[in-house]
mmCIF file of C-alpha atoms in Angstrom:
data_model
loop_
_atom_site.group_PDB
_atom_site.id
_atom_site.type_symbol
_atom_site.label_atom_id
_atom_site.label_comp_id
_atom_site.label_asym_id
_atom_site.label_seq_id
_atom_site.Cartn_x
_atom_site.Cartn_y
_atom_site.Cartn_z
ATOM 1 C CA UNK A 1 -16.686 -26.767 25.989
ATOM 2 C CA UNK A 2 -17.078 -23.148 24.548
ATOM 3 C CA UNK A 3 -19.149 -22.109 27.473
ATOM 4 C CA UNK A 4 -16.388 -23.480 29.930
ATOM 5 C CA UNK A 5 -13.643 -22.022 27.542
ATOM 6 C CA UNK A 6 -15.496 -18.157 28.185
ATOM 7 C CA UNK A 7 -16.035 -18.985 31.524
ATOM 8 C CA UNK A 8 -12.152 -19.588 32.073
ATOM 9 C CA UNK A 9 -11.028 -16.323 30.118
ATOM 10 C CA UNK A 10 -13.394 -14.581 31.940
ATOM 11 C CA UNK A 11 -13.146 -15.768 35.664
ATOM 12 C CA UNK A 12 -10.256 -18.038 35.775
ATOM 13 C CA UNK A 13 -6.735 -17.285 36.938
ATOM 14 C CA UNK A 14 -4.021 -15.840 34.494
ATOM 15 C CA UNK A 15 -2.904 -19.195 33.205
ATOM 16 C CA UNK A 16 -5.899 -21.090 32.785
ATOM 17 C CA UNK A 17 -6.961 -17.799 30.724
ATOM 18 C CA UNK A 18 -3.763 -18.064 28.587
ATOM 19 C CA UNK A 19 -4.307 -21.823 28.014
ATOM 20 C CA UNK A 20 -8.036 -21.174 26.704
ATOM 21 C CA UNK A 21 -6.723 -18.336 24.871
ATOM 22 C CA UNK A 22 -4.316 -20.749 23.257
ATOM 23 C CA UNK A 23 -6.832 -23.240 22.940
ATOM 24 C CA UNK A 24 -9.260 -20.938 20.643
ATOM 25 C CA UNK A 25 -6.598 -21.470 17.786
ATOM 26 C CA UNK A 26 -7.737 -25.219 17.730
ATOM 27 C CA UNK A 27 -11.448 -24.643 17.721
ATOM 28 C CA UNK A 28 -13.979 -25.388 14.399
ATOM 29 C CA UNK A 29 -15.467 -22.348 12.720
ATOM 30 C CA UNK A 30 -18.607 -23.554 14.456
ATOM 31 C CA UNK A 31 -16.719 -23.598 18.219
ATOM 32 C CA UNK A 32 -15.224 -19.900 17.201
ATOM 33 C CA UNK A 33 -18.253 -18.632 16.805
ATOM 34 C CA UNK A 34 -19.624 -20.072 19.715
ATOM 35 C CA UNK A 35 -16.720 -18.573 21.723
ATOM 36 C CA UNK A 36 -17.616 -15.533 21.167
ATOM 37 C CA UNK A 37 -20.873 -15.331 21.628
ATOM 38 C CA UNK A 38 -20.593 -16.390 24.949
ATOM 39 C CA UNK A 39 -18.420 -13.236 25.547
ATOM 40 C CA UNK A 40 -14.927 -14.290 25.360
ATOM 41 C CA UNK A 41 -13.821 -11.133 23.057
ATOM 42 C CA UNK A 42 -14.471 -8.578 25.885
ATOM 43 C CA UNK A 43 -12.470 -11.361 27.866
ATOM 44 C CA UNK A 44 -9.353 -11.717 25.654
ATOM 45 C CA UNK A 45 -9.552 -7.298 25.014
ATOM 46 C CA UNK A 46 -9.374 -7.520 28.902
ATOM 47 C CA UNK A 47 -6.269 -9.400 28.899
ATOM 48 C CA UNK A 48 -4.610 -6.814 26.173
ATOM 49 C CA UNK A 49 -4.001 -4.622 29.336
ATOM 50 C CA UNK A 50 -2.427 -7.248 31.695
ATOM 51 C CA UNK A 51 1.100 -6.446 32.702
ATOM 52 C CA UNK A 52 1.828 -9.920 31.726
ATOM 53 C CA UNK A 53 3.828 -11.131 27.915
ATOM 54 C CA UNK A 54 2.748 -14.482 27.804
ATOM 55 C CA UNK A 55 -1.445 -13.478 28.500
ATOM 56 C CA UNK A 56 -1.159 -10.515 25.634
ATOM 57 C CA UNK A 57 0.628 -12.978 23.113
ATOM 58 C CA UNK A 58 -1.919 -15.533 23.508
ATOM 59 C CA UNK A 59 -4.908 -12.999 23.735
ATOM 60 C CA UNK A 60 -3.122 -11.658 20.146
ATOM 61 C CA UNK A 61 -3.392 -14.895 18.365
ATOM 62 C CA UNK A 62 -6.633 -15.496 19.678
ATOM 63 C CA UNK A 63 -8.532 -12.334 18.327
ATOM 64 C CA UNK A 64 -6.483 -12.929 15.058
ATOM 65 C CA UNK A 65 -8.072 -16.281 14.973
ATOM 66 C CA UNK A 66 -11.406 -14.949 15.554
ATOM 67 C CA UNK A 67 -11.592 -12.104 13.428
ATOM 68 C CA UNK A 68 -9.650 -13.708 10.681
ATOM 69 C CA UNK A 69 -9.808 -18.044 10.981
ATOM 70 C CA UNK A 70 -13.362 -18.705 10.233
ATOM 71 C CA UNK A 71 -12.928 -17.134 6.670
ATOM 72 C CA UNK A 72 -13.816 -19.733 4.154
ATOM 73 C CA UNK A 73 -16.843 -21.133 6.005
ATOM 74 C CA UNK A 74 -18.814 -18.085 6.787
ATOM 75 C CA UNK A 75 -19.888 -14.628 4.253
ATOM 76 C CA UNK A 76 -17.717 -11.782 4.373
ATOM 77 C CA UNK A 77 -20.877 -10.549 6.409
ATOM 78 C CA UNK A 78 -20.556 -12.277 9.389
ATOM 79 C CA UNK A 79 -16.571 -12.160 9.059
ATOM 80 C CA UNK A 80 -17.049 -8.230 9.317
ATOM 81 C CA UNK A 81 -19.074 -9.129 12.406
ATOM 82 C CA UNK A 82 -16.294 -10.832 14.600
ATOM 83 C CA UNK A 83 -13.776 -8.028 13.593
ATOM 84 C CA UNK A 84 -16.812 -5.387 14.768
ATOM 85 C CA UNK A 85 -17.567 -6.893 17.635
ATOM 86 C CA UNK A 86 -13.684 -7.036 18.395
ATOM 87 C CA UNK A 87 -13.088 -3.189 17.719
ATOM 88 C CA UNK A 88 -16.004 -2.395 19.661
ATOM 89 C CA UNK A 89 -15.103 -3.847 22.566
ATOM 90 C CA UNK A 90 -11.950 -1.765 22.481
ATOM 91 C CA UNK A 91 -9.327 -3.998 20.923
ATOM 92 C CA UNK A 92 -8.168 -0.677 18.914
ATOM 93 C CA UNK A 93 -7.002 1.879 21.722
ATOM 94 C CA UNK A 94 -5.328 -1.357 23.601
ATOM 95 C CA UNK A 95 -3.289 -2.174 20.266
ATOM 96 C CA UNK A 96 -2.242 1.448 19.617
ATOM 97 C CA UNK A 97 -0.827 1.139 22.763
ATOM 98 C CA UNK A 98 1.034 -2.313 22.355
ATOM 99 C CA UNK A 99 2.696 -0.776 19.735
ATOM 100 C CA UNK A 100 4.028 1.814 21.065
ATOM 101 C CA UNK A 101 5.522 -0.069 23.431
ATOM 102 C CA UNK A 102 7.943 -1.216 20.231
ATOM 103 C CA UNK A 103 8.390 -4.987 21.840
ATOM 104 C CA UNK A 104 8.844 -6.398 18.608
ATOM 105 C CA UNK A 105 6.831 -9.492 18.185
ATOM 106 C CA UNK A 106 3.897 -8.376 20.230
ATOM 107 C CA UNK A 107 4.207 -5.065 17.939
ATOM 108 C CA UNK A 108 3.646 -7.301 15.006
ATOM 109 C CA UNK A 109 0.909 -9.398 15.836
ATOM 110 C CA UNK A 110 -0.725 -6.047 17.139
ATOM 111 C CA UNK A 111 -0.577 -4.413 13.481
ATOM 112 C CA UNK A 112 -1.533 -8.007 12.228
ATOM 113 C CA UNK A 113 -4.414 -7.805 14.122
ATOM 114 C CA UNK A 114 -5.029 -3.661 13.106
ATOM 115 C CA UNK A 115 -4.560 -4.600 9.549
ATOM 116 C CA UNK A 116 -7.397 -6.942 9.650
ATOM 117 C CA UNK A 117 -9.394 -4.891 12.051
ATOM 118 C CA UNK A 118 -9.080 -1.727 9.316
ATOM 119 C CA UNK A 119 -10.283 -4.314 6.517
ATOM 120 C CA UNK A 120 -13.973 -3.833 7.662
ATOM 121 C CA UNK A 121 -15.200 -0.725 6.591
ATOM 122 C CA UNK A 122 -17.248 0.389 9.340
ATOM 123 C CA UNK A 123 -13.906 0.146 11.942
ATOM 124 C CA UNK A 124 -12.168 2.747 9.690
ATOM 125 C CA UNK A 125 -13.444 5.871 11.098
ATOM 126 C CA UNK A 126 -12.875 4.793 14.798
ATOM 127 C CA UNK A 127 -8.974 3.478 13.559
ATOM 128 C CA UNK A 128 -8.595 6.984 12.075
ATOM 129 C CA UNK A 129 -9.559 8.902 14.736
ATOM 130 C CA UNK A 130 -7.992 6.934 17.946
ATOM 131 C CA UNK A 131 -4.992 8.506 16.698
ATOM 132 C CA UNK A 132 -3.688 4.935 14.677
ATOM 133 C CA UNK A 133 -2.660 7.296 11.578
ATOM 134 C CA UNK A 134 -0.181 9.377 13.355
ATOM 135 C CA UNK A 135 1.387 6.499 15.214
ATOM 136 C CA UNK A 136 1.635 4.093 11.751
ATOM 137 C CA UNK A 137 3.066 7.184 9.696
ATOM 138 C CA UNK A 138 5.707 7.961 12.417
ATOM 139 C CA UNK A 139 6.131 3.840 12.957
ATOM 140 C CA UNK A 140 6.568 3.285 9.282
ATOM 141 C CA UNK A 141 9.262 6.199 8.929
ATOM 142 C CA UNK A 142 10.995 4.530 12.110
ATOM 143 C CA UNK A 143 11.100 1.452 10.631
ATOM 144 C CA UNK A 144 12.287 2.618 7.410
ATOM 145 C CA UNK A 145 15.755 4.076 9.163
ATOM 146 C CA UNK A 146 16.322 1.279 11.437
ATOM 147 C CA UNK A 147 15.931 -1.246 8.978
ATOM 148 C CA UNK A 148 13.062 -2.962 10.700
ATOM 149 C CA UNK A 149 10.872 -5.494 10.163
ATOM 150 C CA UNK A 150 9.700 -6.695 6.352
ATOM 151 C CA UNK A 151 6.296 -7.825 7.681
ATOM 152 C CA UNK A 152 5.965 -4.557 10.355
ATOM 153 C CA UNK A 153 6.467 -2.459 7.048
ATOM 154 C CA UNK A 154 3.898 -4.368 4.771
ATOM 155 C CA UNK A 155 1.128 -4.844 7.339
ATOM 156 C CA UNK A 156 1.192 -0.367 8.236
ATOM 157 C CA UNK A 157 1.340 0.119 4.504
ATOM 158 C CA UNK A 158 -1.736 -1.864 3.895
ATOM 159 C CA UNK A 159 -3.343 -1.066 7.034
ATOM 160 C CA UNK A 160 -2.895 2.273 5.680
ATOM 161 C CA UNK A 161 -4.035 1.500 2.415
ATOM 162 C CA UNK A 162 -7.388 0.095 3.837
ATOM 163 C CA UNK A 163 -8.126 3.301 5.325
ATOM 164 C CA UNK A 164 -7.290 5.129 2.496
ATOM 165 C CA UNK A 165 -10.382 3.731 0.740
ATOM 166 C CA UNK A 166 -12.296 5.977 2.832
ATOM 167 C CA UNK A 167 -12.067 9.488 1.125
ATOM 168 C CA UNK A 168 -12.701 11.524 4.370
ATOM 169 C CA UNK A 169 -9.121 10.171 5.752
ATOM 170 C CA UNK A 170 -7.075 10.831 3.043
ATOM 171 C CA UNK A 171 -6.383 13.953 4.135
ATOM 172 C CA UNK A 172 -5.441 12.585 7.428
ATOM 173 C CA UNK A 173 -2.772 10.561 6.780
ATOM 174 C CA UNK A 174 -1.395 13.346 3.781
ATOM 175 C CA UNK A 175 -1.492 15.406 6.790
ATOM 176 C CA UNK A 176 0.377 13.167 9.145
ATOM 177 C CA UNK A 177 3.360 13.121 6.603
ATOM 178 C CA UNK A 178 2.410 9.850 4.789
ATOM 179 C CA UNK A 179 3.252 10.808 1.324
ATOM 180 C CA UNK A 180 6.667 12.150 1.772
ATOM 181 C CA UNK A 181 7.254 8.526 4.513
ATOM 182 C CA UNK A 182 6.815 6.706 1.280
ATOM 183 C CA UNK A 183 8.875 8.344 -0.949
ATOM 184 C CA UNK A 184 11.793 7.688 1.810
ATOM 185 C CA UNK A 185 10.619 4.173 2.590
ATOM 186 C CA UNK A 186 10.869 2.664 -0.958
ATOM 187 C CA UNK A 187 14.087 5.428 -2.433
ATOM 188 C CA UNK A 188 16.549 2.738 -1.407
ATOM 189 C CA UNK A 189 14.474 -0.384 -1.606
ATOM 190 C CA UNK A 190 14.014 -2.908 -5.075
ATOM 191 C CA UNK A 191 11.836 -1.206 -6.627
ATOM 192 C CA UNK A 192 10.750 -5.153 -7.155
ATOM 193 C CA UNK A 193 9.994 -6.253 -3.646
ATOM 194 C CA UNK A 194 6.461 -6.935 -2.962
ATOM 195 C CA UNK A 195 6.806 -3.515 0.309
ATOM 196 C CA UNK A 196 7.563 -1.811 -3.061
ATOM 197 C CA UNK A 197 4.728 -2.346 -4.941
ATOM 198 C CA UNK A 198 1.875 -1.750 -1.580
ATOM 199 C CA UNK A 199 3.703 1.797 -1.135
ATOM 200 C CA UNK A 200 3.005 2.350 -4.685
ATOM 201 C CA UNK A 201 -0.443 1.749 -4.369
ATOM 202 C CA UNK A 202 -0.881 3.785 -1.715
ATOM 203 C CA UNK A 203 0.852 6.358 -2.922
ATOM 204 C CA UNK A 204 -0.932 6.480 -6.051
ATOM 205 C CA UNK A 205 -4.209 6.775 -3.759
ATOM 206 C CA UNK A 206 -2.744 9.470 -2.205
ATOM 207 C CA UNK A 207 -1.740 11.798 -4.898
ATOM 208 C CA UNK A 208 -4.512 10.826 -6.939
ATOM 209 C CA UNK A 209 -6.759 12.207 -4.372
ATOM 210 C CA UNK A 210 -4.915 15.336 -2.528
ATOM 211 C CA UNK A 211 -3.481 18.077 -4.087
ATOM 212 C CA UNK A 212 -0.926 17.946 -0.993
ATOM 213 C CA UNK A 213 0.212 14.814 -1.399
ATOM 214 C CA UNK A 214 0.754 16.110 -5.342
ATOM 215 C CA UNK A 215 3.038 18.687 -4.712
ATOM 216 C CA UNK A 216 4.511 16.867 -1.400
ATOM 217 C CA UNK A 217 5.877 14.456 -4.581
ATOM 218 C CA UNK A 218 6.496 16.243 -7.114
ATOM 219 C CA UNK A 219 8.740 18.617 -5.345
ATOM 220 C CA UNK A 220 10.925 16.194 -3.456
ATOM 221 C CA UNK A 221 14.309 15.942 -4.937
ATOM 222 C CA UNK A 222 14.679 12.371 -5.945
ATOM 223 C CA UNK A 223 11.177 11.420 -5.826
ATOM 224 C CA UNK A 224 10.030 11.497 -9.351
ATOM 225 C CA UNK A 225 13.457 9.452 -10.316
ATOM 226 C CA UNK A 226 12.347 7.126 -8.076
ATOM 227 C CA UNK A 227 8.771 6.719 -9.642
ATOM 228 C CA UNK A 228 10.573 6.612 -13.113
ATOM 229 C CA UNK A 229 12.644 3.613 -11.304
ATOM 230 C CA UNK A 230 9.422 2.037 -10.382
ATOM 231 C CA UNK A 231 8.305 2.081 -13.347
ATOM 232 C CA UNK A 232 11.186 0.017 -15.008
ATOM 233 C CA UNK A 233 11.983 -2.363 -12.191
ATOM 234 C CA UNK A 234 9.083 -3.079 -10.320
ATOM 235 C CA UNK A 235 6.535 -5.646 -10.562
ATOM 236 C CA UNK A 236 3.211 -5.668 -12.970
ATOM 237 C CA UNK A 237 1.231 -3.903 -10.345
ATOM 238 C CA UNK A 238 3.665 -1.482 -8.956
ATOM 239 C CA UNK A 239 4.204 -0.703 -12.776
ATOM 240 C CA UNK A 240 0.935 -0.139 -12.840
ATOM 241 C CA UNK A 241 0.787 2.446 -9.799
ATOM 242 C CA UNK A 242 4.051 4.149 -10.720
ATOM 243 C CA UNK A 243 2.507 5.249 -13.987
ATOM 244 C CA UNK A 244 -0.503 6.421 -12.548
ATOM 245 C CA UNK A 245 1.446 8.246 -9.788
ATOM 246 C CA UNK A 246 3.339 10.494 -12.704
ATOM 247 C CA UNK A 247 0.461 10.703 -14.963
ATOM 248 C CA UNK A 248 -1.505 12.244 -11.920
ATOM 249 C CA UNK A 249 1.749 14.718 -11.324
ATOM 250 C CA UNK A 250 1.698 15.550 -15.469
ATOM 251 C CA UNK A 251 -1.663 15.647 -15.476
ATOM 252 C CA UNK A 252 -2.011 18.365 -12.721
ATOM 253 C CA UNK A 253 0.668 20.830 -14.690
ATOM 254 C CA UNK A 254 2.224 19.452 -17.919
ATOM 255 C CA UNK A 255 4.055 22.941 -18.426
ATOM 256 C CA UNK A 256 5.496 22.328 -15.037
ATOM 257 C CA UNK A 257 6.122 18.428 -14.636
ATOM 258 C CA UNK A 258 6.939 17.493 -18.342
ATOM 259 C CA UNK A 259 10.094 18.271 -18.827
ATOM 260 C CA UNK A 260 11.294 16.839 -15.317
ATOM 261 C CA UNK A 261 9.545 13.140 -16.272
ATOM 262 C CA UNK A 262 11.549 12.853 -19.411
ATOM 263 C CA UNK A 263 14.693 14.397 -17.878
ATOM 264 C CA UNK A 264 13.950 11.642 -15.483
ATOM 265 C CA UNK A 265 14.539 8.671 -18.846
ATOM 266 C CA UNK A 266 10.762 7.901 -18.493
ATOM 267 C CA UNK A 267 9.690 7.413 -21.974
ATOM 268 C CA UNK A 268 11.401 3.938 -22.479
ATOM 269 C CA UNK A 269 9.974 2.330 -19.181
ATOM 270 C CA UNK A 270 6.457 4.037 -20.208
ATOM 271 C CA UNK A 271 6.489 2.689 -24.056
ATOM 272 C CA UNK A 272 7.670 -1.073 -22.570
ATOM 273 C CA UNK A 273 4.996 -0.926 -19.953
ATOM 274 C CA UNK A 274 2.157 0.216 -22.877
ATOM 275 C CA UNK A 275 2.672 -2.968 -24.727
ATOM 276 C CA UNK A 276 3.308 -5.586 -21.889
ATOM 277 C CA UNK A 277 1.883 -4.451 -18.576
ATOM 278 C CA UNK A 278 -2.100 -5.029 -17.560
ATOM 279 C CA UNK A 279 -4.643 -3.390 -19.494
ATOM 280 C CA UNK A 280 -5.023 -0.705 -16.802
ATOM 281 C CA UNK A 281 -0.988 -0.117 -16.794
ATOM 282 C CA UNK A 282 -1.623 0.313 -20.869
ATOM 283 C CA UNK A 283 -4.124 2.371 -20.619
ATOM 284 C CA UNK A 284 -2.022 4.950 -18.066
ATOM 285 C CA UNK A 285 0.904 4.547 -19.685
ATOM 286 C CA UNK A 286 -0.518 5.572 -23.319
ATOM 287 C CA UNK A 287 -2.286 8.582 -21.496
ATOM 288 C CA UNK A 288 0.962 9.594 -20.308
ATOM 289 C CA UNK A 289 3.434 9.278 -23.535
ATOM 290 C CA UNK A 290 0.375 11.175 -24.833
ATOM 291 C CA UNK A 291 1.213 14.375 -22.433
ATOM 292 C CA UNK A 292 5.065 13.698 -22.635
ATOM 293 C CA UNK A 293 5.130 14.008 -26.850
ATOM 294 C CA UNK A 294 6.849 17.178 -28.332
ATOM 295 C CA UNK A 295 4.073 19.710 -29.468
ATOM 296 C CA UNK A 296 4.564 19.467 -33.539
ATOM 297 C CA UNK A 297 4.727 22.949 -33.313
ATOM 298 C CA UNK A 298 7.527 23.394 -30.882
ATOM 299 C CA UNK A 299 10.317 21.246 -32.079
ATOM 300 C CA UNK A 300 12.890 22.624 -34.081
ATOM 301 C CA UNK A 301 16.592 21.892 -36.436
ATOM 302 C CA UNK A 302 18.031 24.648 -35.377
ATOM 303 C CA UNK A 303 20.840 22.911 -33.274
ATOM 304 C CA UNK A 304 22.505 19.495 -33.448
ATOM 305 C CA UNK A 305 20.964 19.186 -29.763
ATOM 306 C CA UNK A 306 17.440 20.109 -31.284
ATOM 307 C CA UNK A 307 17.971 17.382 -33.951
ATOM 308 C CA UNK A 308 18.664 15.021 -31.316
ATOM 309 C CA UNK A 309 15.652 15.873 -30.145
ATOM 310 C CA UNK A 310 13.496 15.890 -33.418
ATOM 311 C CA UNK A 311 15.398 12.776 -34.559
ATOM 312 C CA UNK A 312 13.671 10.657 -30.754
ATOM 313 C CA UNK A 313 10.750 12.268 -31.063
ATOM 314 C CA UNK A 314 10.234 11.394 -34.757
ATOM 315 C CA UNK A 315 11.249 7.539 -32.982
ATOM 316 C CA UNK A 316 8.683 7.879 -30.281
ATOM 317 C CA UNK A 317 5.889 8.427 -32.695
ATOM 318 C CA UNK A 318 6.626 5.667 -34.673
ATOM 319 C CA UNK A 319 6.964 3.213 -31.718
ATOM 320 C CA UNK A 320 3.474 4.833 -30.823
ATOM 321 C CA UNK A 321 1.940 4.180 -34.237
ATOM 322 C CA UNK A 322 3.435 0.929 -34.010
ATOM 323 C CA UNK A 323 2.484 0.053 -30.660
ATOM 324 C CA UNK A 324 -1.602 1.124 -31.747
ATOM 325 C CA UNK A 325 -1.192 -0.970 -35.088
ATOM 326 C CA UNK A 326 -2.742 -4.338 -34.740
ATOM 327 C CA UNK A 327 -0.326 -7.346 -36.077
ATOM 328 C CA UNK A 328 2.767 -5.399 -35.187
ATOM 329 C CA UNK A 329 5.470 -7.780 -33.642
ATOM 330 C CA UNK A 330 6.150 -6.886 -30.185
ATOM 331 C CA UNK A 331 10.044 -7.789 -31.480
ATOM 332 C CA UNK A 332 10.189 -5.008 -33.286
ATOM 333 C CA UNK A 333 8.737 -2.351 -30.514
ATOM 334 C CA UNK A 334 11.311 -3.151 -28.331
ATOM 335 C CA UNK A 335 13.754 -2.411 -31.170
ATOM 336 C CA UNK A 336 12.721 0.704 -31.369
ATOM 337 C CA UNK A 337 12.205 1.135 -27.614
ATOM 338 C CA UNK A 338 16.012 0.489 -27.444
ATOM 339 C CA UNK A 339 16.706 3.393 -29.435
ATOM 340 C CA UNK A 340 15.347 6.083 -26.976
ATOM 341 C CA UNK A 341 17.736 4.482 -24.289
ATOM 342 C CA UNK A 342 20.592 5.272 -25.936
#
């Protein structure tokens, strides 16, 4: 049946090769593999450049299944394989150009299908350097303004992401514009939505990594507000990333970027997130409150403004002694959390 299957994709007419495309979604693990080692990738990449909706739509789902269906019954090894053999047989150039073609749901299962294509970490390089980066970062910022798809928007930020893992194209997409796209993408969103929380990560990757991407953020109007925002509202792991992204601004020039953080009302979000987010999101958060405390030697009573001043960071030290002293009810941080918001 497999052989018969390849043998249709390859020599049959255009519908009997869009039923056996179909038909590879209903195959075993053991009948997928047997697909396509009788050839039916280069096949179904070969009907990516047909002039014809209903043969790329099936051809879609059918490299998604391969690359992606047999999951659970074979090692990530030989997962890594299918999506390998797909990208070499030139499934990447013929999705770039799906998507610019902007037809909505073919657009979508084409970055489904990039996304898990960019997962292996040998198809990275090629993906960067086909010119995918340009295209997603340009894409993304599209959708952003036209309000388009949810999915369309998670799938380029991870794809993204997933490259990003590889140092060497960091600078890439930084140079492409992908920092600042963020910041614009998620400035209007909940900060809570799960799109949210992969920009964040990505973000964090980025300025973590490129001095760019740094000052790209840091001197945006808006954009540190926005982290701050994250940092209150979003979920445990965009938290997480939030924090990291302004401890990796105040970290780079604390003479600069202090002041603007805590103009910003970060110190309550930061003290919450020390006691109650993950251990990593602790850790960043303490680091941080740890470059955003008065110098002893700079605060002063001069003023009733400077007592303000003295009289929260006296409050912030406590909640930090507090927050380090073991038996201390978390009750009673928050109480004293609640006075710095006010």
């Amino acid at each position: 049946m497999e052989a018969a299957m390849a043998e249709a994709l390859l020599r049959g007419e255009i519908e009997a090769q869009i039923a056996a495309a179909r038909a590879i979604g209903n195959l075993n693990t053991m009948q997928k593999k047997r697909v396509a080692e009788n050839g039916a990738i280069s096949s179904l990449i070969m009907m990516l450049h047909a002039q014809h909706y209903d043969s790329i739509e099936a051809s879609l789902f059918a490299l998604l299944n391969l690359a992606f269906g047999s999951e659970r019954a074979f090692s990530s090894k030989l997962i890594c394989r299918n999506k390998l053999l797909i990208a070499e047989a030139g499934a990447i150039p013929a999705l770039l150009k799906i998507i610019k073609w902007r037809n909505e749901s073919l657009m979508e299962l084409s970055l489904a299908a990039l996304l898990i294509l960019s997962s292996c970490s040998r198809n990275k390089l090629e993906i960067a350097s086909s010119g995918a980066i340009q295209l997603l970062v340009e894409l993304l910022d599209s959708l952003s303004q036209n309000v388009g798809s949810n999915q369309a928007k998670i799938d380029v930020v991870s794809t993204l992401h997933n490259l990003s893992t590889s140092p060497q194209i960091i600078p890439l997409i930084v140079a492409c514009g992908g920092a600042i796209v963020l910041i614009r993408l998620v400035y209007e969103l909940d900060k809570s939505s799960d799109l949210v929380e992969k920009a964040m990560v990505l973000l964090e990757s980025l300025v973590s990594s490129s001095q760019l991407a740094l000052n790209q953020v840091s001197e945006r109007d808006g954009a540190i507000e926005m982290v701050v925002e994250a940092v209150e509202e979003g979920t445990a792991a965009c938290r997480e990333h939030a924090a990291g992204v302004l401890l990796a601004i105040c970290k780079s020039s604390r003479e600069t970027y202090r002041g603007l953080i805590l103009r910003e009302g970060a110190m309550p979000g930061l003290l919450q997130l020390s006691i109650d987010g993950t251990w990593l999101a602790r850790k960043k958060a303490k680091a941080l409150l740890l470059l955003l405390r008065e110098d002893d030697d700079n605060s002063s009573l001069s003023s009733s403004s400077s007592r303000g001043k003295h009289s929260k960071n006296a409050v912030f030290k406590e909640v930090m002694r507090k927050i380090d002293r073991a038996g201390t009810s978390l009750q009673m941080v928050e109480e004293m959390i609640a006075k710095l918001r006010t």
